[in-house]
Tab-separated table of C-alpha atoms in Angstrom:
chain	number	residue	atom	x	y	z
A	1	MET	CA	91.305	149.342	43.794
A	2	LYS	CA	89.550	152.031	41.815
A	3	ASN	CA	87.440	150.413	38.342
A	4	ILE	CA	89.870	149.816	36.356
A	5	ASP	CA	88.775	150.296	32.479
A	6	HIS	CA	88.717	147.080	30.776
A	7	GLU	CA	89.761	147.961	26.926
A	8	GLN	CA	91.836	150.785	28.011
A	9	LEU	CA	93.375	147.913	29.908
A	10	LYS	CA	93.413	145.388	26.932
A	11	ASP	CA	94.920	148.317	24.738
A	12	PHE	CA	97.715	148.981	27.309
A	13	PHE	CA	99.530	145.142	27.291
A	14	SER	CA	98.710	145.166	23.883
A	15	GLY	CA	100.802	147.891	22.674
A	16	HIS	CA	103.065	147.436	25.919
A	17	ALA	CA	103.472	143.791	26.866
A	18	GLU	CA	106.580	141.339	24.870
A	19	GLY	CA	105.103	138.288	24.926
A	20	ASP	CA	103.068	137.591	27.908
A	21	LEU	CA	106.195	140.236	30.388
A	22	VAL	CA	105.454	143.633	31.229
A	23	SER	CA	108.749	145.391	31.482
A	24	TRP	CA	110.137	147.171	34.938
A	25	PRO	CA	108.861	150.818	32.618
A	26	ASN	CA	105.817	149.867	31.225
A	27	GLN	CA	104.290	148.500	34.169
A	28	LEU	CA	105.742	152.211	35.532
A	29	LYS	CA	103.114	154.142	32.455
A	30	LEU	CA	101.169	151.375	33.569
A	31	MET	CA	101.075	152.572	37.178
A	32	ASP	CA	100.572	156.105	35.700
A	33	LEU	CA	98.006	156.161	33.563
A	34	ILE	CA	95.446	154.438	35.769
A	35	GLY	CA	96.634	155.727	38.328
A	36	VAL	CA	97.252	152.154	40.660
A	37	THR	CA	99.954	151.392	43.065
A	38	CYS	CA	103.149	148.609	42.435
A	39	SER	CA	101.341	145.899	44.569
A	40	GLU	CA	97.517	147.258	42.092
A	41	ALA	CA	99.747	147.085	38.785
A	42	ASP	CA	101.115	143.227	39.972
A	43	GLU	CA	97.572	142.007	40.263
A	44	LEU	CA	96.481	143.659	37.605
A	45	ILE	CA	98.851	141.997	34.497
A	46	MET	CA	98.210	139.119	36.257
A	47	GLN	CA	95.010	138.624	35.878
A	48	SER	CA	95.448	139.764	32.540
A	49	GLY	CA	96.709	136.975	32.333
A	50	PHE	CA	100.474	138.712	31.506
A	51	LEU	CA	103.472	138.661	34.476
A	52	PRO	CA	105.685	141.427	35.475
A	53	ALA	CA	108.800	140.593	34.015
A	54	ARG	CA	110.600	141.098	37.449
A	55	TYR	CA	109.368	137.854	37.881
A	56	GLN	CA	110.298	136.091	34.430
A	57	ARG	CA	112.983	133.875	36.134
A	58	ASN	CA	110.430	132.804	38.993
A	59	ARG	CA	108.792	130.876	35.611
A	60	HIS	CA	108.316	127.793	34.918
A	61	MET	CA	108.971	126.969	38.373
A	62	ILE	CA	106.167	129.303	39.539
A	63	SER	CA	102.761	130.096	37.222
A	64	ILE	CA	101.837	133.412	37.064
A	65	THR	CA	98.728	131.699	38.698
A	66	GLN	CA	100.847	131.237	41.049
A	67	GLN	CA	102.641	134.137	41.275
A	68	LEU	CA	99.516	135.718	42.073
A	69	GLN	CA	98.816	133.237	44.495
A	70	LEU	CA	102.313	134.297	46.069
A	71	LEU	CA	101.735	138.316	45.124
A	72	LYS	CA	98.364	138.246	47.923
A	73	SER	CA	99.865	136.136	50.475
A	74	ARG	CA	101.141	137.852	54.013
A	75	VAL	CA	103.870	135.907	55.913
A	76	ALA	CA	104.964	136.986	59.251
A	77	VAL	CA	108.818	136.665	60.013
A	78	VAL	CA	110.091	136.902	63.471
A	79	GLY	CA	113.026	138.485	63.764
A	80	CYS	CA	115.060	140.490	61.556
A	81	GLY	CA	118.627	139.365	62.251
A	82	GLY	CA	120.281	136.358	61.203
A	83	LEU	CA	117.827	134.834	59.927
A	84	GLY	CA	114.915	136.932	58.756
A	85	GLY	CA	117.410	139.147	56.976
A	86	TYR	CA	118.190	136.028	54.595
A	87	VAL	CA	114.498	135.343	54.457
A	88	ILE	CA	112.787	138.521	53.912
A	89	GLU	CA	116.131	138.886	50.759
A	90	GLU	CA	114.532	135.961	48.831
A	91	LEU	CA	110.585	136.226	50.162
A	92	ALA	CA	110.601	139.728	48.883
A	93	ARG	CA	112.325	138.666	45.520
A	94	LEU	CA	109.852	135.341	45.266
A	95	GLY	CA	107.176	138.090	45.099
A	96	VAL	CA	104.995	137.275	47.919
A	97	GLY	CA	103.063	140.361	48.597
A	98	ARG	CA	102.666	141.183	52.443
A	99	LEU	CA	105.147	140.713	55.037
A	100	ARG	CA	105.115	141.602	58.796
A	101	VAL	CA	107.646	142.306	59.688
A	102	ILE	CA	108.741	142.027	63.516
A	103	ASP	CA	112.215	143.317	65.934
A	104	SER	CA	112.761	145.434	68.333
A	105	ASP	CA	115.398	146.019	67.693
A	106	VAL	CA	118.293	148.049	66.571
A	107	PHE	CA	122.097	147.513	64.850
A	108	GLU	CA	124.635	146.980	66.289
A	109	GLU	CA	128.778	146.379	65.890
A	110	HIS	CA	128.786	142.788	66.511
A	111	ASN	CA	125.599	142.517	64.252
A	112	LEU	CA	127.836	143.330	60.822
A	113	ASN	CA	129.292	139.398	59.803
A	114	ARG	CA	125.758	137.833	58.881
A	115	GLN	CA	123.205	140.068	59.120
A	116	LEU	CA	121.585	140.996	55.437
A	117	LEU	CA	119.998	143.431	56.438
A	118	SER	CA	122.642	146.038	58.405
A	119	THR	CA	124.786	148.280	57.125
A	120	ILE	CA	127.725	150.437	59.135
A	121	THR	CA	125.444	154.034	58.485
A	122	ASN	CA	122.544	151.741	59.692
A	123	LEU	CA	123.900	151.244	62.932
A	124	GLY	CA	121.521	152.559	66.250
A	125	THR	CA	119.018	152.143	64.171
A	126	SER	CA	115.967	150.212	63.919
A	127	LYS	CA	116.157	146.455	62.131
A	128	VAL	CA	112.478	146.547	61.203
A	129	ALA	CA	112.760	150.340	59.918
A	130	ALA	CA	116.292	149.155	57.304
A	131	ALA	CA	114.494	145.648	56.197
A	132	VAL	CA	111.393	148.897	55.401
A	133	SER	CA	113.919	150.567	53.147
A	134	ARG	CA	115.456	147.188	51.551
A	135	VAL	CA	112.240	145.592	50.252
A	136	THR	CA	110.740	149.115	48.431
A	137	GLU	CA	114.432	148.933	47.026
A	138	ILE	CA	114.356	145.470	45.382
A	139	ASN	CA	110.421	144.868	45.662
A	140	PRO	CA	108.133	148.107	45.823
A	141	ALA	CA	105.484	145.631	44.837
A	142	VAL	CA	105.643	144.038	48.614
A	143	LYS	CA	103.641	145.104	51.360
A	144	VAL	CA	105.681	145.595	54.068
A	145	GLU	CA	103.723	145.714	58.087
A	146	PRO	CA	106.440	146.465	60.789
A	147	ARG	CA	105.811	146.155	64.349
A	148	GLN	CA	108.629	147.471	66.603
A	149	VAL	CA	107.692	145.059	69.364
A	150	ILE	CA	108.901	141.553	71.158
A	151	VAL	CA	106.231	138.533	70.597
A	152	GLY	CA	105.229	137.365	73.539
A	153	ARG	CA	102.427	135.509	75.255
A	154	ASP	CA	100.649	138.503	75.975
A	155	ASN	CA	100.731	140.075	72.273
A	156	GLY	CA	101.246	137.256	70.096
A	157	VAL	CA	97.924	136.483	68.274
A	158	ASP	CA	96.723	140.323	68.293
A	159	ILE	CA	100.699	140.744	66.425
A	160	LEU	CA	100.670	137.261	64.233
A	161	SER	CA	96.674	136.752	63.182
A	162	GLY	CA	95.669	137.345	59.666
A	163	VAL	CA	98.914	135.141	58.582
A	164	ASP	CA	99.259	132.606	55.901
A	165	VAL	CA	102.606	131.407	57.452
A	166	VAL	CA	104.738	132.576	60.398
A	167	VAL	CA	109.312	132.227	59.969
A	168	ASP	CA	111.328	131.930	63.423
A	169	ALA	CA	113.925	133.719	62.638
A	170	ILE	CA	114.883	134.629	66.248
A	171	ASP	CA	117.515	133.957	68.710
A	172	ASN	CA	116.152	132.153	72.071
A	173	VAL	CA	114.158	129.163	73.021
A	174	LYS	CA	111.837	130.466	74.968
A	175	GLY	CA	110.792	132.685	72.052
A	176	ARG	CA	110.969	130.001	70.068
A	177	LEU	CA	108.906	127.891	72.503
A	178	ASP	CA	106.369	130.742	73.289
A	179	LEU	CA	106.342	131.343	68.966
A	180	GLU	CA	105.193	127.411	68.817
A	181	GLN	CA	101.696	128.146	71.394
A	182	ILE	CA	100.852	131.478	69.720
A	183	CYS	CA	100.846	129.763	66.550
A	184	HIS	CA	98.853	126.551	67.264
A	185	GLN	CA	95.875	128.896	68.722
A	186	VAL	CA	96.304	131.021	65.092
A	187	GLU	CA	96.126	127.385	63.869
A	188	VAL	CA	98.799	129.206	61.443
A	189	PRO	CA	102.214	126.659	60.033
A	190	LEU	CA	106.007	127.426	61.454
A	191	VAL	CA	109.127	127.293	60.329
A	192	TYR	CA	111.252	127.079	62.178
A	193	GLY	CA	115.304	127.292	61.928
A	194	ALA	CA	118.189	127.766	64.068
A	195	ILE	CA	121.825	128.214	63.785
A	196	ALA	CA	125.162	128.533	65.973
A	197	GLY	CA	128.410	128.861	64.122
A	198	TRP	CA	128.717	125.812	61.897
A	199	PHE	CA	125.605	123.819	62.240
A	200	GLY	CA	121.901	124.551	62.261
A	201	GLN	CA	118.568	123.030	62.288
A	202	VAL	CA	114.906	123.664	59.768
A	203	GLY	CA	111.943	121.857	60.038
A	204	CYS	CA	107.948	122.927	59.183
A	205	ILE	CA	105.776	122.605	62.006
A	206	LYS	CA	102.292	122.729	61.418
A	207	PRO	CA	99.223	122.771	63.992
A	208	GLY	CA	99.289	120.873	66.665
A	209	GLN	CA	102.165	118.786	66.363
A	210	GLY	CA	104.006	120.384	69.028
A	211	THR	CA	107.555	119.590	67.152
A	212	MET	CA	109.500	122.433	68.775
A	213	GLN	CA	108.502	121.391	72.094
A	214	LYS	CA	109.832	118.087	71.801
A	215	LEU	CA	113.377	119.507	70.470
A	216	TYR	CA	113.774	121.948	73.011
A	217	ALA	CA	112.614	119.658	76.449
A	218	ASN	CA	115.558	119.496	77.549
A	219	TRP	CA	115.910	123.165	77.589
A	220	THR	CA	115.452	124.806	80.981
A	221	ALA	CA	117.310	128.742	81.050
A	222	GLY	CA	120.138	130.097	78.663
A	223	LYS	CA	120.992	129.985	75.507
A	224	GLY	CA	122.210	127.300	73.122
A	225	ILE	CA	125.807	126.573	71.851
A	226	GLU	CA	125.683	129.799	69.694
A	227	SER	CA	126.839	131.402	72.593
A	228	THR	CA	130.945	129.041	71.631
A	229	PHE	CA	130.759	129.210	68.596
A	230	GLY	CA	128.764	132.751	67.829
A	231	ASN	CA	127.589	132.843	64.424
A	232	PRO	CA	129.045	133.444	60.547
A	233	SER	CA	128.294	135.528	57.829
A	234	PHE	CA	127.333	131.406	55.347
A	235	THR	CA	125.099	129.538	58.189
A	236	PRO	CA	121.908	132.305	58.382
A	237	ALA	CA	122.019	132.902	54.236
A	238	VAL	CA	121.411	128.662	54.418
A	239	VAL	CA	119.477	127.927	57.015
A	240	GLY	CA	116.713	131.168	56.050
A	241	SER	CA	117.169	129.973	52.657
A	242	PHE	CA	115.703	126.361	53.773
A	243	GLN	CA	113.159	128.639	56.035
A	244	ALA	CA	112.068	130.105	52.416
A	245	ALA	CA	111.515	127.017	50.504
A	246	GLU	CA	109.766	125.315	53.129
A	247	VAL	CA	107.923	129.205	53.388
A	248	CYS	CA	107.368	129.047	49.702
A	249	LYS	CA	105.713	125.174	49.476
A	250	VAL	CA	103.332	126.009	52.364
A	251	LEU	CA	102.168	128.613	50.498
A	252	LEU	CA	101.505	126.921	47.094
A	253	GLY	CA	101.333	123.859	49.205
A	254	GLN	CA	103.342	121.813	46.501
A	255	GLY	CA	106.168	119.241	47.572
A	256	GLY	CA	107.359	117.643	50.014
A	257	LEU	CA	107.869	119.995	53.794
A	258	LEU	CA	110.694	118.374	57.119
A	259	ASP	CA	107.287	118.694	58.894
A	260	GLU	CA	107.597	116.085	61.813
A	261	ARG	CA	111.285	115.708	61.033
A	262	ILE	CA	114.388	118.405	61.170
A	263	LEU	CA	116.692	119.136	58.720
A	264	SER	CA	120.236	119.321	60.566
A	265	VAL	CA	122.737	120.757	58.697
A	266	ASP	CA	126.510	120.757	59.746
A	267	LEU	CA	128.251	123.094	57.227
A	268	LEU	CA	132.187	121.208	59.224
A	269	GLN	CA	131.666	118.251	58.066
A	270	MET	CA	129.012	119.272	55.010
A	271	GLN	CA	126.947	116.568	55.933
A	272	PHE	CA	122.508	117.396	56.450
A	273	ASP	CA	120.596	114.910	58.377
A	274	ASP	CA	117.033	114.538	57.896
A	275	ILE	CA	115.564	113.750	61.252
A	276	PRO	CA	111.997	112.150	61.755
A	277	VAL	CA	111.234	113.916	65.513
A	278	GLN	CA	107.470	112.697	67.008
B	1	MET	CA	125.757	93.819	77.289
B	2	ILE	CA	123.505	95.240	74.949
B	3	GLN	CA	124.202	97.695	71.613
B	4	VAL	CA	123.431	101.475	71.345
B	5	THR	CA	123.890	102.871	68.360
B	6	VAL	CA	124.926	106.216	69.323
B	7	LYS	CA	124.798	108.849	66.240
B	8	LEU	CA	126.275	112.277	67.747
B	9	PHE	CA	125.396	115.860	65.464
B	10	ALA	CA	126.875	118.951	65.165
B	11	SER	CA	129.726	119.717	67.682
B	12	PHE	CA	129.064	117.100	69.255
B	13	ARG	CA	131.064	114.956	66.541
B	14	ILE	CA	134.148	117.352	67.841
B	15	ASP	CA	136.355	115.136	68.539
B	16	ARG	CA	134.691	111.810	69.585
B	17	PHE	CA	132.296	110.924	66.572
B	18	ASP	CA	129.641	110.883	63.307
B	19	ARG	CA	127.923	106.959	64.437
B	20	GLU	CA	129.191	104.372	66.456
B	21	ILE	CA	127.542	100.772	67.757
B	22	ARG	CA	128.475	100.536	71.989
B	23	GLU	CA	128.406	98.483	73.898
B	24	TYR	CA	126.625	98.956	77.565
B	25	PRO	CA	125.596	97.178	80.685
B	26	PRO	CA	121.889	96.671	80.454
B	27	ALA	CA	120.180	99.266	82.358
B	28	THR	CA	122.361	101.988	80.704
B	29	THR	CA	120.616	105.267	80.908
B	30	VAL	CA	120.954	107.532	78.578
B	31	ALA	CA	122.040	110.229	81.493
B	32	ASP	CA	124.872	106.889	82.126
B	33	VAL	CA	125.925	107.195	77.439
B	34	VAL	CA	126.386	111.341	77.869
B	35	ARG	CA	128.668	110.536	80.675
B	36	GLU	CA	130.802	108.429	79.402
B	37	LEU	CA	130.669	110.678	76.012
B	38	LYS	CA	132.053	113.759	78.715
B	39	ILE	CA	129.426	115.550	77.258
B	40	PRO	CA	128.446	118.831	79.204
B	41	GLU	CA	124.655	117.946	79.689
B	42	THR	CA	123.537	122.002	79.496
B	43	GLU	CA	125.065	121.502	76.082
B	44	ILE	CA	121.993	118.367	74.599
B	45	GLY	CA	119.718	120.593	73.232
B	46	ILE	CA	117.794	117.225	71.892
B	47	LEU	CA	117.835	113.993	72.971
B	48	LEU	CA	115.372	111.276	69.895
B	49	LEU	CA	115.518	107.415	70.597
B	50	ASN	CA	113.897	105.672	67.907
B	51	SER	CA	113.370	109.008	66.962
B	52	VAL	CA	111.171	109.300	69.706
B	53	HIS	CA	111.985	112.515	72.475
B	54	VAL	CA	113.447	111.199	75.738
B	55	ASP	CA	115.147	112.841	78.647
B	56	LEU	CA	118.145	111.582	80.243
B	57	GLN	CA	116.723	108.640	83.078
B	58	ARG	CA	115.278	106.806	79.931
B	59	GLN	CA	116.408	103.596	79.794
B	60	LEU	CA	118.261	102.244	76.279
B	61	ALA	CA	117.323	98.596	74.816
B	62	ASP	CA	119.887	96.386	73.350
B	63	ASN	CA	119.188	97.844	69.242
B	64	ASP	CA	118.403	101.218	70.370
B	65	VAL	CA	119.318	104.105	69.032
B	66	LEU	CA	120.324	107.300	70.532
B	67	ALA	CA	120.510	111.013	68.889
B	68	ILE	CA	121.841	113.081	70.012
B	69	PHE	CA	122.322	116.961	69.248
B	70	PRO	CA	123.597	120.341	71.281
B	71	LEU	CA	120.958	123.241	71.933
B	72	VAL	CA	121.210	125.173	69.140
B	73	GLY	CA	119.317	128.544	69.405
B	74	GLY	CA	120.880	131.607	67.102
B	75	GLY	CA	118.745	133.706	64.753
């Protein structure tokens, strides 16, 4: 960011803030006046003790200091399909400043029943490109770093280094086991989620806990029961939202995490079980 | 006979049960329980005995709690 005239900034806030909120039209004026990006403007506003009005309903749950902390955080979302679409949407609205979104796929017709980023008009186009355009529409302060690749043991350390949290939103067991290994190597917590039909699982794995290896220890090959049950619209929304909440708490160092345990979600019987995994 | 609490999750509950205390002869293994409940081994994800991961060959003891989850892998 270029040098900022703090007197000019003070004058601006005294004339344009309502209480401690800066509305979007006034934020646009600020960006124009001093020649900064939306993300830089968010940062300046919060450093000055004000809050971009876009975040006002985060308040009292998230302080201005914490909102600034979220802006400076970087989260990798591996997979931009069912779970990933919701996780990206929620983290962008929450105000996480940098999202590294990773998926090698393009949208296909069978994605339309549940994948938030898929539309009739973007069939055949890349999922990470859709993530970029969606995030830009809902929160232009968020910098999206698209990676149209498959994360594996060969490239994982490069792709996932420098992030604060990794979100598992992939659709296969092999990929998840690799992801846990990579997160262990780069020493980053992994927020795990998996879905099948009415059912889901979610957890938070700190480096070295190896929960995923225990969860899938009996796996040898193939898909889970999602190959029988498919996935409806609501299961990824539920499990993806649990994952977004875990990410928020990891970033802010708050609350109780689902570590060394998983939450088993059964939307058919509406039962939620907290299962210790040791 | 030994008493084992069997907990089933997700799709394994359909046409079976959520939680039952069941009686088995000594030296019964996890695989014996799975077979008795007609759960296809290929559908099994997590097997937890008293919260600790085990494999199908593990022998059960009196008052054990066995949790059986299907493999959930979608995203």
